[in-house]
């Protein structure tokens, strides 16, 4: 839990930090990715309640989702394009030749998971303040052990700091292309972020982390009960 104390003890601010806007080429590239996602995977996006999509319209939020495939990083932001999400990406991916340049053109925020990285936190604050959302995979990497891994605190930290809700999402399917089953995502009810005055933000963020992990797990269970097993996790 050292990260909680690291960020809150230093009181990061974005007032003196300048961030680049996405370039016109980047915007075009982002649209092409979105079209490709819809063409290849025919996504089916479902909401936990009938009016949830309307309630989320125009709100800056922090989307959190499970992570079992490299395509998740393109799929999640593409289907949530109305919210203009910036996705947290491991810094190592941006350092890869070719792939890194493509990711850099998109709305992305690099994060170094090997150390206490304050740069992503400042960037996230800035983009949320400008009306953008975030898309985060709190497991910190692919769930290679066939189970949902413990969530890391990044999403909760920024949610607690900025007062924006966490929106849990469950991604279901193994990305069959074109003629396979539709890739699905179930969007859950927002977890509102209102830290009580008598509670430390770091403690509150820990509670948010636990709530968001439980919510994603329950959403995925709903999809599995409806559509059956798809090989993402052991049952």
Short mmCIF file of C-alpha atoms in Angstrom, two decimals:
data_model
loop_
_atom_site.label_atom_id
_atom_site.label_comp_id
_atom_site.label_asym_id
_atom_site.label_seq_id
_atom_site.Cartn_x
_atom_site.Cartn_y
_atom_site.Cartn_z
CA UNK A 1 0.00 0.00 0.00
CA UNK A 2 3.01 2.30 -0.22
CA UNK A 3 1.62 3.92 -3.36
CA UNK A 4 -1.28 5.45 -1.44
CA UNK A 5 1.08 7.27 0.89
CA UNK A 6 3.49 8.16 -1.92
CA UNK A 7 0.93 10.07 -3.95
CA UNK A 8 -1.09 11.66 -1.20
CA UNK A 9 1.91 12.71 0.84
CA UNK A 10 3.28 14.65 -2.12
CA UNK A 11 0.05 16.33 -3.17
CA UNK A 12 0.65 16.18 -6.91
CA UNK A 13 -0.69 19.07 -8.93
CA UNK A 14 -1.17 19.64 -12.65
CA UNK A 15 -1.13 23.43 -12.63
CA UNK A 16 2.44 23.72 -13.88
CA UNK A 17 2.50 20.71 -16.16
CA UNK A 18 1.76 20.99 -19.87
CA UNK A 19 0.33 18.07 -21.79
CA UNK A 20 0.10 17.70 -25.53
CA UNK A 21 -3.26 17.49 -27.22
CA UNK A 22 -3.87 14.55 -29.48
CA UNK A 23 -2.68 15.35 -33.00
CA UNK A 24 -5.02 15.37 -36.03
CA UNK A 25 -3.24 12.26 -37.30
CA UNK A 26 -3.77 10.65 -33.91
CA UNK A 27 -7.49 11.41 -34.02
CA UNK A 28 -7.77 9.84 -37.47
CA UNK A 29 -5.80 6.80 -36.29
CA UNK A 30 -8.09 6.50 -33.25
CA UNK A 31 -11.17 6.44 -35.49
CA UNK A 32 -9.60 3.79 -37.72
CA UNK A 33 -8.95 1.60 -34.68
CA UNK A 34 -12.56 2.02 -33.59
CA UNK A 35 -13.87 1.00 -37.00
CA UNK A 36 -11.51 -1.98 -37.07
CA UNK A 37 -12.70 -3.13 -33.63
CA UNK A 38 -16.34 -2.93 -34.70
CA UNK A 39 -15.65 -4.72 -38.00
CA UNK A 40 -13.57 -7.56 -36.55
CA UNK A 41 -15.34 -8.25 -33.28
CA UNK A 42 -18.93 -6.95 -33.69
CA UNK A 43 -18.98 -5.80 -30.06
CA UNK A 44 -22.12 -6.15 -28.00
CA UNK A 45 -22.14 -3.57 -25.22
CA UNK A 46 -24.63 -4.08 -22.42
CA UNK A 47 -25.48 -1.93 -19.42
CA UNK A 48 -26.49 -3.01 -15.93
CA UNK A 49 -29.65 -0.89 -16.11
CA UNK A 50 -31.73 0.62 -18.89
CA UNK A 51 -30.90 4.22 -18.10
CA UNK A 52 -27.22 3.75 -17.26
CA UNK A 53 -25.93 4.72 -20.70
CA UNK A 54 -27.90 7.96 -20.50
CA UNK A 55 -26.71 8.67 -16.96
CA UNK A 56 -23.08 8.27 -18.00
CA UNK A 57 -23.42 10.57 -21.01
CA UNK A 58 -21.14 13.56 -20.80
CA UNK A 59 -19.49 12.47 -17.53
CA UNK A 60 -15.79 12.03 -16.97
CA UNK A 61 -15.36 8.63 -15.33
CA UNK A 62 -12.72 6.01 -14.61
CA UNK A 63 -13.55 2.77 -16.41
CA UNK A 64 -11.97 -0.36 -14.91
CA UNK A 65 -12.05 -3.79 -16.54
CA UNK A 66 -10.62 -7.29 -16.41
CA UNK A 67 -7.65 -8.02 -18.66
CA UNK A 68 -7.08 -11.38 -20.37
CA UNK A 69 -6.05 -10.42 -23.93
CA UNK A 70 -3.78 -7.85 -25.56
CA UNK A 71 -6.72 -6.71 -27.67
CA UNK A 72 -8.47 -5.42 -24.53
CA UNK A 73 -6.43 -2.22 -24.73
CA UNK A 74 -7.93 -1.36 -28.10
CA UNK A 75 -11.37 -2.87 -27.51
CA UNK A 76 -12.31 -1.09 -24.28
CA UNK A 77 -11.52 2.48 -25.34
CA UNK A 78 -12.97 1.86 -28.82
CA UNK A 79 -16.41 0.81 -27.59
CA UNK A 80 -16.45 3.61 -25.00
CA UNK A 81 -15.43 6.21 -27.59
CA UNK A 82 -18.22 8.61 -26.57
CA UNK A 83 -16.36 9.22 -23.30
CA UNK A 84 -13.03 9.97 -25.03
CA UNK A 85 -11.06 7.74 -22.66
CA UNK A 86 -7.32 7.84 -22.17
CA UNK A 87 -6.03 4.35 -21.52
CA UNK A 88 -3.18 3.57 -19.11
CA UNK A 89 -0.47 1.65 -20.96
CA UNK A 90 2.68 0.04 -19.61
CA UNK A 91 5.64 2.21 -20.54
CA UNK A 92 7.40 -0.84 -21.98
CA UNK A 93 4.76 -1.07 -24.72
CA UNK A 94 5.45 2.49 -25.84
CA UNK A 95 9.14 1.65 -26.14
CA UNK A 96 8.49 -1.10 -28.69
CA UNK A 97 9.38 -0.23 -32.26
CA UNK A 98 6.33 0.25 -34.47
CA UNK A 99 3.75 -0.76 -31.88
CA UNK A 100 4.87 2.00 -29.54
CA UNK A 101 4.43 4.68 -32.20
CA UNK A 102 0.91 3.45 -32.97
CA UNK A 103 -0.04 3.50 -29.28
CA UNK A 104 1.47 6.97 -28.83
CA UNK A 105 -0.84 8.33 -31.53
CA UNK A 106 -3.85 7.20 -29.50
CA UNK A 107 -5.17 8.67 -26.28
CA UNK A 108 -2.78 6.90 -23.93
CA UNK A 109 -0.93 7.56 -20.69
CA UNK A 110 2.31 5.62 -20.06
CA UNK A 111 2.82 4.15 -16.61
CA UNK A 112 5.90 2.53 -15.13
CA UNK A 113 4.74 -0.26 -12.84
CA UNK A 114 8.25 -0.99 -11.60
CA UNK A 115 8.49 2.18 -9.52
CA UNK A 116 6.40 4.91 -7.90
CA UNK A 117 5.54 6.77 -11.10
CA UNK A 118 3.96 10.18 -10.50
CA UNK A 119 3.87 11.24 -14.16
CA UNK A 120 0.80 9.16 -15.03
CA UNK A 121 -1.02 10.53 -11.99
CA UNK A 122 -0.44 14.12 -13.04
CA UNK A 123 -1.49 13.34 -16.61
CA UNK A 124 -4.65 11.57 -15.45
CA UNK A 125 -5.64 14.55 -13.32
CA UNK A 126 -5.15 16.89 -16.23
CA UNK A 127 -7.15 14.90 -18.76
CA UNK A 128 -10.03 14.35 -16.35
CA UNK A 129 -10.08 18.08 -15.61
CA UNK A 130 -10.46 18.61 -19.37
CA UNK A 131 -13.51 16.34 -19.55
CA UNK A 132 -11.84 13.15 -20.73
CA UNK A 133 -12.31 9.76 -19.08
CA UNK A 134 -9.80 7.06 -18.22
CA UNK A 135 -9.77 3.36 -19.08
CA UNK A 136 -7.67 1.31 -16.68
CA UNK A 137 -6.90 -2.40 -16.29
CA UNK A 138 -6.22 -2.48 -12.54
CA UNK A 139 -4.70 -5.97 -12.57
CA UNK A 140 -1.60 -4.34 -14.03
CA UNK A 141 -1.17 -6.97 -16.75
CA UNK A 142 -2.77 -9.97 -18.39
CA UNK A 143 -4.43 -12.53 -16.12
CA UNK A 144 -2.23 -15.39 -17.24
CA UNK A 145 -3.18 -17.61 -14.31
CA UNK A 146 -6.79 -17.98 -15.48
CA UNK A 147 -8.26 -15.95 -12.63
CA UNK A 148 -9.00 -12.33 -11.87
CA UNK A 149 -5.90 -10.90 -10.21
CA UNK A 150 -5.91 -8.45 -7.32
CA UNK A 151 -6.56 -4.89 -8.41
CA UNK A 152 -3.83 -2.30 -8.00
CA UNK A 153 -4.85 1.06 -6.52
CA UNK A 154 -4.26 3.42 -9.46
CA UNK A 155 -7.89 3.77 -10.55
CA UNK A 156 -9.08 4.33 -7.00
CA UNK A 157 -6.34 6.87 -6.33
CA UNK A 158 -7.35 9.09 -9.23
CA UNK A 159 -11.06 8.57 -8.55
CA UNK A 160 -10.67 9.60 -4.92
CA UNK A 161 -8.48 12.57 -5.84
CA UNK A 162 -10.72 13.96 -8.61
CA UNK A 163 -14.10 12.90 -7.23
CA UNK A 164 -15.14 11.08 -10.40
CA UNK A 165 -16.91 7.71 -10.30
CA UNK A 166 -15.37 4.35 -11.09
CA UNK A 167 -17.38 2.44 -13.69
CA UNK A 168 -16.72 -1.33 -13.56
CA UNK A 169 -16.76 -3.25 -16.84
CA UNK A 170 -16.46 -6.94 -17.64
CA UNK A 171 -14.96 -7.93 -21.00
CA UNK A 172 -16.12 -11.36 -22.14
CA UNK A 173 -14.86 -13.45 -25.06
CA UNK A 174 -11.66 -14.56 -26.75
CA UNK A 175 -11.89 -12.18 -29.73
CA UNK A 176 -13.13 -14.41 -32.56
CA UNK A 177 -12.84 -12.36 -35.73
CA UNK A 178 -15.52 -11.37 -38.25
CA UNK A 179 -17.68 -14.51 -38.26
CA UNK A 180 -17.23 -15.67 -34.68
CA UNK A 181 -19.29 -14.89 -31.61
CA UNK A 182 -19.57 -11.23 -30.74
CA UNK A 183 -17.10 -9.87 -28.21
CA UNK A 184 -19.09 -8.58 -25.25
CA UNK A 185 -18.76 -6.04 -22.49
CA UNK A 186 -21.10 -5.47 -19.56
CA UNK A 187 -20.96 -2.00 -18.01
CA UNK A 188 -21.89 -1.82 -14.34
CA UNK A 189 -23.31 0.84 -12.06
CA UNK A 190 -20.94 3.70 -11.21
CA UNK A 191 -19.18 3.56 -7.87
CA UNK A 192 -19.44 7.15 -6.76
CA UNK A 193 -16.40 8.68 -5.16
CA UNK A 194 -17.14 10.84 -2.12
CA UNK A 195 -14.47 10.57 0.51
CA UNK A 196 -15.89 11.22 4.01
CA UNK A 197 -14.30 14.15 5.78
CA UNK A 198 -13.26 12.00 8.71
CA UNK A 199 -11.51 9.38 6.55
CA UNK A 200 -8.02 9.51 5.07
CA UNK A 201 -8.09 9.56 1.23
CA UNK A 202 -5.65 6.65 1.17
CA UNK A 203 -7.97 4.47 3.27
CA UNK A 204 -10.94 5.49 1.13
CA UNK A 205 -9.03 4.61 -2.04
CA UNK A 206 -8.36 1.13 -0.64
CA UNK A 207 -12.09 0.67 -0.15
CA UNK A 208 -12.77 1.83 -3.71
CA UNK A 209 -10.22 -0.66 -5.02
CA UNK A 210 -11.94 -3.54 -3.23
CA UNK A 211 -15.40 -2.43 -4.38
CA UNK A 212 -14.35 -2.10 -8.02
CA UNK A 213 -12.66 -5.51 -8.03
CA UNK A 214 -15.77 -7.15 -6.58
CA UNK A 215 -18.01 -5.34 -9.07
CA UNK A 216 -15.98 -6.47 -12.10
CA UNK A 217 -15.99 -10.05 -10.79
CA UNK A 218 -19.76 -10.02 -10.34
CA UNK A 219 -20.34 -8.52 -13.80
CA UNK A 220 -18.20 -11.21 -15.40
CA UNK A 221 -20.10 -13.91 -13.50
CA UNK A 222 -23.34 -12.55 -14.95
CA UNK A 223 -21.95 -12.84 -18.47
CA UNK A 224 -20.68 -16.36 -17.85
CA UNK A 225 -24.06 -17.44 -16.51
CA UNK A 226 -25.77 -16.03 -19.60
CA UNK A 227 -23.34 -17.09 -22.33
CA UNK A 228 -21.41 -20.00 -20.77
CA UNK A 229 -17.68 -20.53 -20.45
CA UNK A 230 -15.37 -19.01 -23.03
CA UNK A 231 -11.93 -20.06 -21.78
CA UNK A 232 -10.87 -16.78 -20.19
CA UNK A 233 -10.87 -18.07 -16.64
CA UNK A 234 -10.89 -21.40 -14.84
CA UNK A 235 -14.30 -22.25 -13.39
#
